[in-house]
Coordinates of C-alpha atoms and ligand atoms in Angstrom, one line a residue:
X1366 CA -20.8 17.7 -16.6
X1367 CA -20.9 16.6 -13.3
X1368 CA -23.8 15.5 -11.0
X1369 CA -24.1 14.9 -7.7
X1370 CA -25.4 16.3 -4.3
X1371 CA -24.2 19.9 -3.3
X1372 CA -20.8 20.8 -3.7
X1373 CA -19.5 17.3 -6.0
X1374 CA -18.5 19.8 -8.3
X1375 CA -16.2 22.4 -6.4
X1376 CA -14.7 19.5 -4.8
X1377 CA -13.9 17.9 -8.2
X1378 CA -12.7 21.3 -9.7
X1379 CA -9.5 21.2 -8.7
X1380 CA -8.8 17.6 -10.3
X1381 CA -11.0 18.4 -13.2
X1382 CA -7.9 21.3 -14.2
X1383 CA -5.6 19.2 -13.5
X1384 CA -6.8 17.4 -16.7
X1385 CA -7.4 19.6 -18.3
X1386 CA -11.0 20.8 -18.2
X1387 CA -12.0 24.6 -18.6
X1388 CA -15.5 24.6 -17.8
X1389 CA -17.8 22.3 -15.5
X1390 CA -21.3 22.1 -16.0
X1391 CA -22.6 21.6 -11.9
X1392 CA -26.2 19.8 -12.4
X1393 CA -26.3 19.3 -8.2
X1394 CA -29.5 18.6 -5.9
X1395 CA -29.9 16.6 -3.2
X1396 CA -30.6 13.2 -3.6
X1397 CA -29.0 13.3 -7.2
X1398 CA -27.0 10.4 -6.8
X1399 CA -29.8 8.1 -5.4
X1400 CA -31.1 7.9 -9.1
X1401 CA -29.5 5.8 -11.2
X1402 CA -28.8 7.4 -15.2
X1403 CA -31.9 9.9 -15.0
X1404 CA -30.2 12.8 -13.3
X1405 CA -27.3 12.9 -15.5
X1406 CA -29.6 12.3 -18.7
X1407 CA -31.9 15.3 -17.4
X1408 CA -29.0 17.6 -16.8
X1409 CA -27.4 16.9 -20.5
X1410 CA -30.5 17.1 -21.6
X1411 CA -30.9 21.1 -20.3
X1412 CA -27.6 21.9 -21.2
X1413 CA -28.1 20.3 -24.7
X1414 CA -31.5 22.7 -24.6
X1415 CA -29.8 25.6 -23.8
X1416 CA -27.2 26.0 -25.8
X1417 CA -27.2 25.7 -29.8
X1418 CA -23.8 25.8 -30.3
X1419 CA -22.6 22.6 -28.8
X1420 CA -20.3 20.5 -31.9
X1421 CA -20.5 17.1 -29.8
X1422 CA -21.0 15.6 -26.5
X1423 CA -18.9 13.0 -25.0
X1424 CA -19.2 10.1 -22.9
X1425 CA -17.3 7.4 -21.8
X1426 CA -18.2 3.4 -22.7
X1427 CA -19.6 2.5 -18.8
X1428 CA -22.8 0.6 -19.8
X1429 CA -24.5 3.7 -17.5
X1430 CA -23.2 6.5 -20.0
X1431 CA -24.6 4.5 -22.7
X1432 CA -27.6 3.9 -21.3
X1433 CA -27.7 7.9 -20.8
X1434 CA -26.5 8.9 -24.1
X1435 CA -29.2 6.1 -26.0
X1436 CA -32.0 8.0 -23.7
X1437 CA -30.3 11.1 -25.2
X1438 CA -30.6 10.4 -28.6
X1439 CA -34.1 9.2 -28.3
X1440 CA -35.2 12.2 -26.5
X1441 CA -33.3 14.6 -28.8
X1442 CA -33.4 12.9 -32.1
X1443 CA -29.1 12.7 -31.8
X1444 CA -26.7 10.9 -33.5
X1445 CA -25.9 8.1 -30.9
X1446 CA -22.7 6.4 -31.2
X1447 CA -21.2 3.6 -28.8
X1448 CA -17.9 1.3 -28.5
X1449 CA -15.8 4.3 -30.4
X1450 CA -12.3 3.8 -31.4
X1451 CA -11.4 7.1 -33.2
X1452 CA -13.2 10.4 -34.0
X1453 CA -11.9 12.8 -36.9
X1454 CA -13.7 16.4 -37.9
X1455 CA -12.9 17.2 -42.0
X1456 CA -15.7 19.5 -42.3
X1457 CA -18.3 16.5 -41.2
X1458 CA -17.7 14.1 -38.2
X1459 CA -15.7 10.9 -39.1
X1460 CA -16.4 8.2 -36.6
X1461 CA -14.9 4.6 -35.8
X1462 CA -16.8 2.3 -33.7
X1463 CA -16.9 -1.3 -33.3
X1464 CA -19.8 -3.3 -34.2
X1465 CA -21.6 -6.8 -33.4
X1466 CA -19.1 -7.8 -30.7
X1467 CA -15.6 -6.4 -32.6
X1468 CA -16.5 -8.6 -35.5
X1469 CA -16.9 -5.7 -38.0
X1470 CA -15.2 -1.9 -37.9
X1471 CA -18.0 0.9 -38.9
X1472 CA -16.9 4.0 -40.4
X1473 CA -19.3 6.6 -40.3
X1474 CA -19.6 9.9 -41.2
X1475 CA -22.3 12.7 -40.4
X1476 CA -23.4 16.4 -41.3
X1477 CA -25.6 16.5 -38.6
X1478 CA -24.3 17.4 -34.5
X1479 CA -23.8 17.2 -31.9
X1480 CA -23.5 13.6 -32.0
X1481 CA -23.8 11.4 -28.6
X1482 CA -20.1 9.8 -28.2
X1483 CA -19.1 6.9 -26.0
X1484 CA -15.5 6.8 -26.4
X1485 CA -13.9 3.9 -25.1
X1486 CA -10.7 4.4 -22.8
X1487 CA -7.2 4.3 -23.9
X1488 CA -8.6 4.3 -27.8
X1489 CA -7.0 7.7 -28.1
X1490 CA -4.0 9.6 -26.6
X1491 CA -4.2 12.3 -23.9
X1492 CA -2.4 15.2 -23.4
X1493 CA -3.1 16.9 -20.3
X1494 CA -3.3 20.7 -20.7
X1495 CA -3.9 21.8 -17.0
X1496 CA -6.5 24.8 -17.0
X1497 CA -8.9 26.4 -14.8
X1498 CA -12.0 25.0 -14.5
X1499 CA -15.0 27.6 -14.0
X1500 CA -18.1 25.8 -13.0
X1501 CA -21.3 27.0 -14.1
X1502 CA -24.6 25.7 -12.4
X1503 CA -27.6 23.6 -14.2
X1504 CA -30.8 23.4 -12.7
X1505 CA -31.8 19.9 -11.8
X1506 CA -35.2 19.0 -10.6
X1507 CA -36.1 15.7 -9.5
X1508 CA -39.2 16.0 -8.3
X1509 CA -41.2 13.4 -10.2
X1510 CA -38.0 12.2 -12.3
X1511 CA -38.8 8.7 -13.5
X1512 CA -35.9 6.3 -12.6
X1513 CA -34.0 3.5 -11.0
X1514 CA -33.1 4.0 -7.3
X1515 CA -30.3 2.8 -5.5
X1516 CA -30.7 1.6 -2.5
X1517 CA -27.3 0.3 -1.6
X1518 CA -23.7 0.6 -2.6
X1519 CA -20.6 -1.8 -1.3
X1520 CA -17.5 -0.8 -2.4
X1521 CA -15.5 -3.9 -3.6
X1522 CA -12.4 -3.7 -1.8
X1523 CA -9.9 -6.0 -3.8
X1524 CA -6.7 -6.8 -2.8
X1525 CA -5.1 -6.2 -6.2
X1526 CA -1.9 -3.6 -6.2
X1527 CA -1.9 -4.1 -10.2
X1528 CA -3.2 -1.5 -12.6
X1529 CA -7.0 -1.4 -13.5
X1530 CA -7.8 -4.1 -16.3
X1531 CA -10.0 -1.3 -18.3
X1532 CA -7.3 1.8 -18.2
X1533 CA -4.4 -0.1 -18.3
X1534 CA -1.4 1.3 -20.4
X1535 CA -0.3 -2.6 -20.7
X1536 CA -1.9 -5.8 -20.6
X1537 CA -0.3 -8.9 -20.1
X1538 CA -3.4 -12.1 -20.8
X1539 CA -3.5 -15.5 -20.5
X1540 CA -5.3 -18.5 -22.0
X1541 CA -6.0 -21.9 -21.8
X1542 CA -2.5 -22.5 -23.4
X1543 CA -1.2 -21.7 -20.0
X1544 CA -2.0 -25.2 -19.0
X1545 CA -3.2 -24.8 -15.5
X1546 CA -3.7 -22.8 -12.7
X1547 CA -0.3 -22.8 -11.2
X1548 CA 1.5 -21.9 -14.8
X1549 CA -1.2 -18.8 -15.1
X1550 CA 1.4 -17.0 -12.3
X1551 CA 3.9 -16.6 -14.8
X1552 CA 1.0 -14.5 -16.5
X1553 CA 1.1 -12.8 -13.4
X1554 CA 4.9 -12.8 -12.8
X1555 CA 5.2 -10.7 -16.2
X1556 CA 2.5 -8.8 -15.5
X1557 CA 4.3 -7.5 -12.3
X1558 CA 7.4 -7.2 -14.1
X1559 CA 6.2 -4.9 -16.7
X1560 CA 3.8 -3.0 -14.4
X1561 CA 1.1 -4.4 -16.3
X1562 CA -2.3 -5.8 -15.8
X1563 CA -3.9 -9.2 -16.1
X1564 CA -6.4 -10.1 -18.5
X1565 CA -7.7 -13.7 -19.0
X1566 CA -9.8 -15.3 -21.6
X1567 CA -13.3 -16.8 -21.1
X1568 CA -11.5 -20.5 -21.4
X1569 CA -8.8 -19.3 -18.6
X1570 CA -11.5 -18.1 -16.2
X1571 CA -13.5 -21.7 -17.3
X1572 CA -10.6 -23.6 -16.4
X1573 CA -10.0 -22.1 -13.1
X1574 CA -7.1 -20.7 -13.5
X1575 CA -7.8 -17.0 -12.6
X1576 CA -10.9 -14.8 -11.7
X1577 CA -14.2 -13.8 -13.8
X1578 CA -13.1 -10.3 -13.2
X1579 CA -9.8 -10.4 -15.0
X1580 CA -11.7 -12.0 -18.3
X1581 CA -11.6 -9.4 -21.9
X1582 CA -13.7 -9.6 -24.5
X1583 CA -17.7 -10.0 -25.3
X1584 CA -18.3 -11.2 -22.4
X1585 CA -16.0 -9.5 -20.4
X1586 CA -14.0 -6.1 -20.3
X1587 CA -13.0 -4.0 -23.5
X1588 CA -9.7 -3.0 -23.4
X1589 CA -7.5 -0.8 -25.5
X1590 CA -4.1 -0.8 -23.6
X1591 CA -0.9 0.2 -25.6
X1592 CA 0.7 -3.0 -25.6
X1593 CA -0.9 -6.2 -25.0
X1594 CA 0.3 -9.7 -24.7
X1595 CA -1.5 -12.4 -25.2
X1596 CA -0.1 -16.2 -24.1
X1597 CA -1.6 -19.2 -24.9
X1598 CA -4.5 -17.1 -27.1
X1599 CA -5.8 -18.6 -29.6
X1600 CA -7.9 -16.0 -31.1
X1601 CA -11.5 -16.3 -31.1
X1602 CA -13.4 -13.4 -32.3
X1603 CA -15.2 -12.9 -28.8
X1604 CA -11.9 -12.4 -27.4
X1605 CA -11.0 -10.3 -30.0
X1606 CA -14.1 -8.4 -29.6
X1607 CA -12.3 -6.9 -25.6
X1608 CA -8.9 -6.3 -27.3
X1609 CA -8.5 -5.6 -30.6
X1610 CA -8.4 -1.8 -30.5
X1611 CA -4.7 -2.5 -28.3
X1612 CA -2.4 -0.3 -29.9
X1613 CA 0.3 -3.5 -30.5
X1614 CA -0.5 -6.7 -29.9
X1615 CA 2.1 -9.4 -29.3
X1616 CA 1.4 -12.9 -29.2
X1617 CA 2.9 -16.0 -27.5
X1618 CA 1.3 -19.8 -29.5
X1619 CA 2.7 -22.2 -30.2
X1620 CA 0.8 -22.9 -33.3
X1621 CA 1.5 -20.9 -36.1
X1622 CA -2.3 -21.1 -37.5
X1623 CA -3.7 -19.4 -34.2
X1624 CA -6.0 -16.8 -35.5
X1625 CA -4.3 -14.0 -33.0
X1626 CA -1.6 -13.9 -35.2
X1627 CA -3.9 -12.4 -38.0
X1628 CA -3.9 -9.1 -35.7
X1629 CA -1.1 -9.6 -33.9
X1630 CA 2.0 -6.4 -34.4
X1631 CA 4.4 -9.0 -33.1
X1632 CA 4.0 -13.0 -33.0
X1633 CA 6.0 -15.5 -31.4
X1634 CA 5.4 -19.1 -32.5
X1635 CA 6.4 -20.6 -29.2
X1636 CA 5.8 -22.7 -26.0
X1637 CA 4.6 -20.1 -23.3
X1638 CA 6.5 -22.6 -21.0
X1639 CA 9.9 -21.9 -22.4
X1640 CA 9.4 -18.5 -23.8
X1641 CA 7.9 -16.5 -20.7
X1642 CA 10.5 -17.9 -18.4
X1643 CA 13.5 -16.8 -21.1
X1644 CA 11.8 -13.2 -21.1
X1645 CA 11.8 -12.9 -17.3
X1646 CA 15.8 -14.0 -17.2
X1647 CA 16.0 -10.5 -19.7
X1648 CA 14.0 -8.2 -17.8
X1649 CA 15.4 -6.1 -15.5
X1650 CA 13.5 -6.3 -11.8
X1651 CA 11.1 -3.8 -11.4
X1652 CA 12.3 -1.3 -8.7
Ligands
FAD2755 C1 -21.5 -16.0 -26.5 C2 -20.0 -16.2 -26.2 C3 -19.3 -15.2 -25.5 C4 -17.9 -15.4 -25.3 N1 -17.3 -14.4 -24.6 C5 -15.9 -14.5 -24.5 C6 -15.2 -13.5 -23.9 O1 -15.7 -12.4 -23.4 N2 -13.8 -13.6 -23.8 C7 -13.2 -14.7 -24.3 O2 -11.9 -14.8 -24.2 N3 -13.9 -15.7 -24.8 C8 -15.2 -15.6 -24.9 N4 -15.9 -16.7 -25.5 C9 -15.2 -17.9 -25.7 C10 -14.4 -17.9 -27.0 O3 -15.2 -18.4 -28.1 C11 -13.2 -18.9 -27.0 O4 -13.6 -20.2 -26.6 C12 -12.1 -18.5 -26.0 O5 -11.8 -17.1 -26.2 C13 -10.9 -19.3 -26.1 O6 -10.0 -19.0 -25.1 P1 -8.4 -19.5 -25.3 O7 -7.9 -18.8 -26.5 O8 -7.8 -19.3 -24.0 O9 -8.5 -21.0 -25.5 P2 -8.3 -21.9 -26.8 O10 -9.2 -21.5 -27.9 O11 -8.4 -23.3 -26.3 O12 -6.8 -21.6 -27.3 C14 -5.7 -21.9 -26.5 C15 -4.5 -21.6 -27.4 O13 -3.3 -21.8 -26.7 C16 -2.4 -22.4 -27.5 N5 -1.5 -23.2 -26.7 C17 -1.7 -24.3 -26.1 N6 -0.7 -24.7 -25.3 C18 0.3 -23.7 -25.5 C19 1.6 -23.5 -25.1 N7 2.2 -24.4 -24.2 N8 2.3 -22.5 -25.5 C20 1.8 -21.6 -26.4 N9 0.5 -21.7 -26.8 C21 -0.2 -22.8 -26.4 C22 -3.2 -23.2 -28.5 O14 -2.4 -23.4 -29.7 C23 -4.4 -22.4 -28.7 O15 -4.3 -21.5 -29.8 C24 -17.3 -16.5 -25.7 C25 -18.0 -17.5 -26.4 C26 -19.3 -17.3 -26.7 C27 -20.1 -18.4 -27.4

């Protein structure tokens, strides 16, 4: 579904193939993107009306799609379902979500559809089928649509060539157990090497050593890269709440207690000191 101001969608078409999409819904009027959430609930919300034979509708885990798919199910009397990990049809819909901050894993299953699904990035492989994608017009009316308006937007321009933190195929984080600052660059320096992002824990970004905006978990980003490595982690559920859906999770501590290791594919009991600096001598530059 896309929405937007006339003609988002038959400039997105060509890129919405390209991954694979067959059909675009095209819920455009003007002003439609000086609302924030409403126009995009309204135009599920007719498409959901119209058709009867719709099996599930998904989102993805921005805190704006969830916002629009809690209004949704409130409107619609849906299934809503937020933070999801994995999704499984065996006659009935089997859905895995994290709960209360990543501190429990909910299975759930349901008879009833569609169900409102917020999938979070990277939890699931993509294959790209490219297709032709048909677009097929909504009616949107905003006259008198209750709602948020933006008034502003500043694009934030960072200087950072490295992978997004929330798409990421690897992660490469660091924690307090970095020691300072100046030893959070070999965090960085691997990073680079592997083509990887940063990530940071809360205590990293307390200490100084690296910016809010790198920091996973409750507070901060969810992430569900591949790999990701965590150095000088100790564990704490609210950092594992951002990054325990990772595919395989290698850890760098040099206590053997650290609770990280409890989820970790691959530990290393180790001083990051000694241990990052031996992998960099082993990994080829990056070209
Ligand atoms: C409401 C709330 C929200 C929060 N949100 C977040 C959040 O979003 N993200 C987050 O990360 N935290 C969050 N926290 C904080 C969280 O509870 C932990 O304090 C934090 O994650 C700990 O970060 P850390 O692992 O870097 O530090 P520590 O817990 O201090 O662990 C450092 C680890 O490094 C190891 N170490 C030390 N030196 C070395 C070395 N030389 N080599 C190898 N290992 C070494 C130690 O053995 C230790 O395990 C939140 C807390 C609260 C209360």
């Amino acid at each position: 579904v896309v929405v937007g101001t006339p003609g988002t969608a038959e400039q997105l078409s060509v890129e919405l193939g390209r991954l694979g999409v067959r059909g675009v819904y095209a819920a455009e009027a003007d002003g439609a993107d000086a609302l924030l959430v409403s126009p995009e609930a309204a135009a599920v919300e007719t498409i959901l009306r119209g058709h009867d034979d719709i099996s599930a509708v998904f989102l993805t885990n921005s805190p704006m799609a969830k916002e629009c798919a809690a209004r949704l199910g409130v409107r619609l009397d849906l299934p809503y379902f937020s933070d999801v990990l994995a999704v499984r049809r065996d006659g009935e819909f089997v859905i895995d979500q994290e709960a209360f901050g990543g501190a429990y894993r909910v299975r759930s299953s349901l008879n009833t559809s569609p169900p409102l699904i917020c999938l979070r990035p990277t939890s699931t492989p993509v294959e790209l089928s490219p297709a032709q994608a048909d677009i097929y017009p909504v009616p949107l009316e905003l006259d008198g649509i209750a709602g948020a308006r933006i008034t502003g937007r500043h694009e934030h321009t960072g200087t950072n060539p490295r992978p997004a933190l929330t798409t990421a195929s690897v992660i490469v984080s660091g924690g307090r157990g970095m020691g300072s600052a100046e030893d959070f660059a070999l965090v960085e320096t691997l990073a680079d090497r592997l083509g990887a992002a940063v990530g940071a824990t809360r205590a990293a970004v307390d200490s100084g050593f690296c910016g809010q905006d790198l920091q996973v978990g409750q507070t901060g980003a969810t992430v569900a890269p591949e790999i990701y490595i965590a150095l000088g982690i100790s564990g704490a559920i609210q950092h594992r709440a951002g990054m325990q859906g990772s595919g395989k999770i290698i850890a760098v501590n040099k206590d053997p207690n650290a609770p990280i290791f409890e989820i970790a594919d691959l530990g290393v009991v180790g001083d990051v000191a000694k241990i990052v600096p031996a992998l960099l001598d082993i990994l080829p530059a990056r070209v």
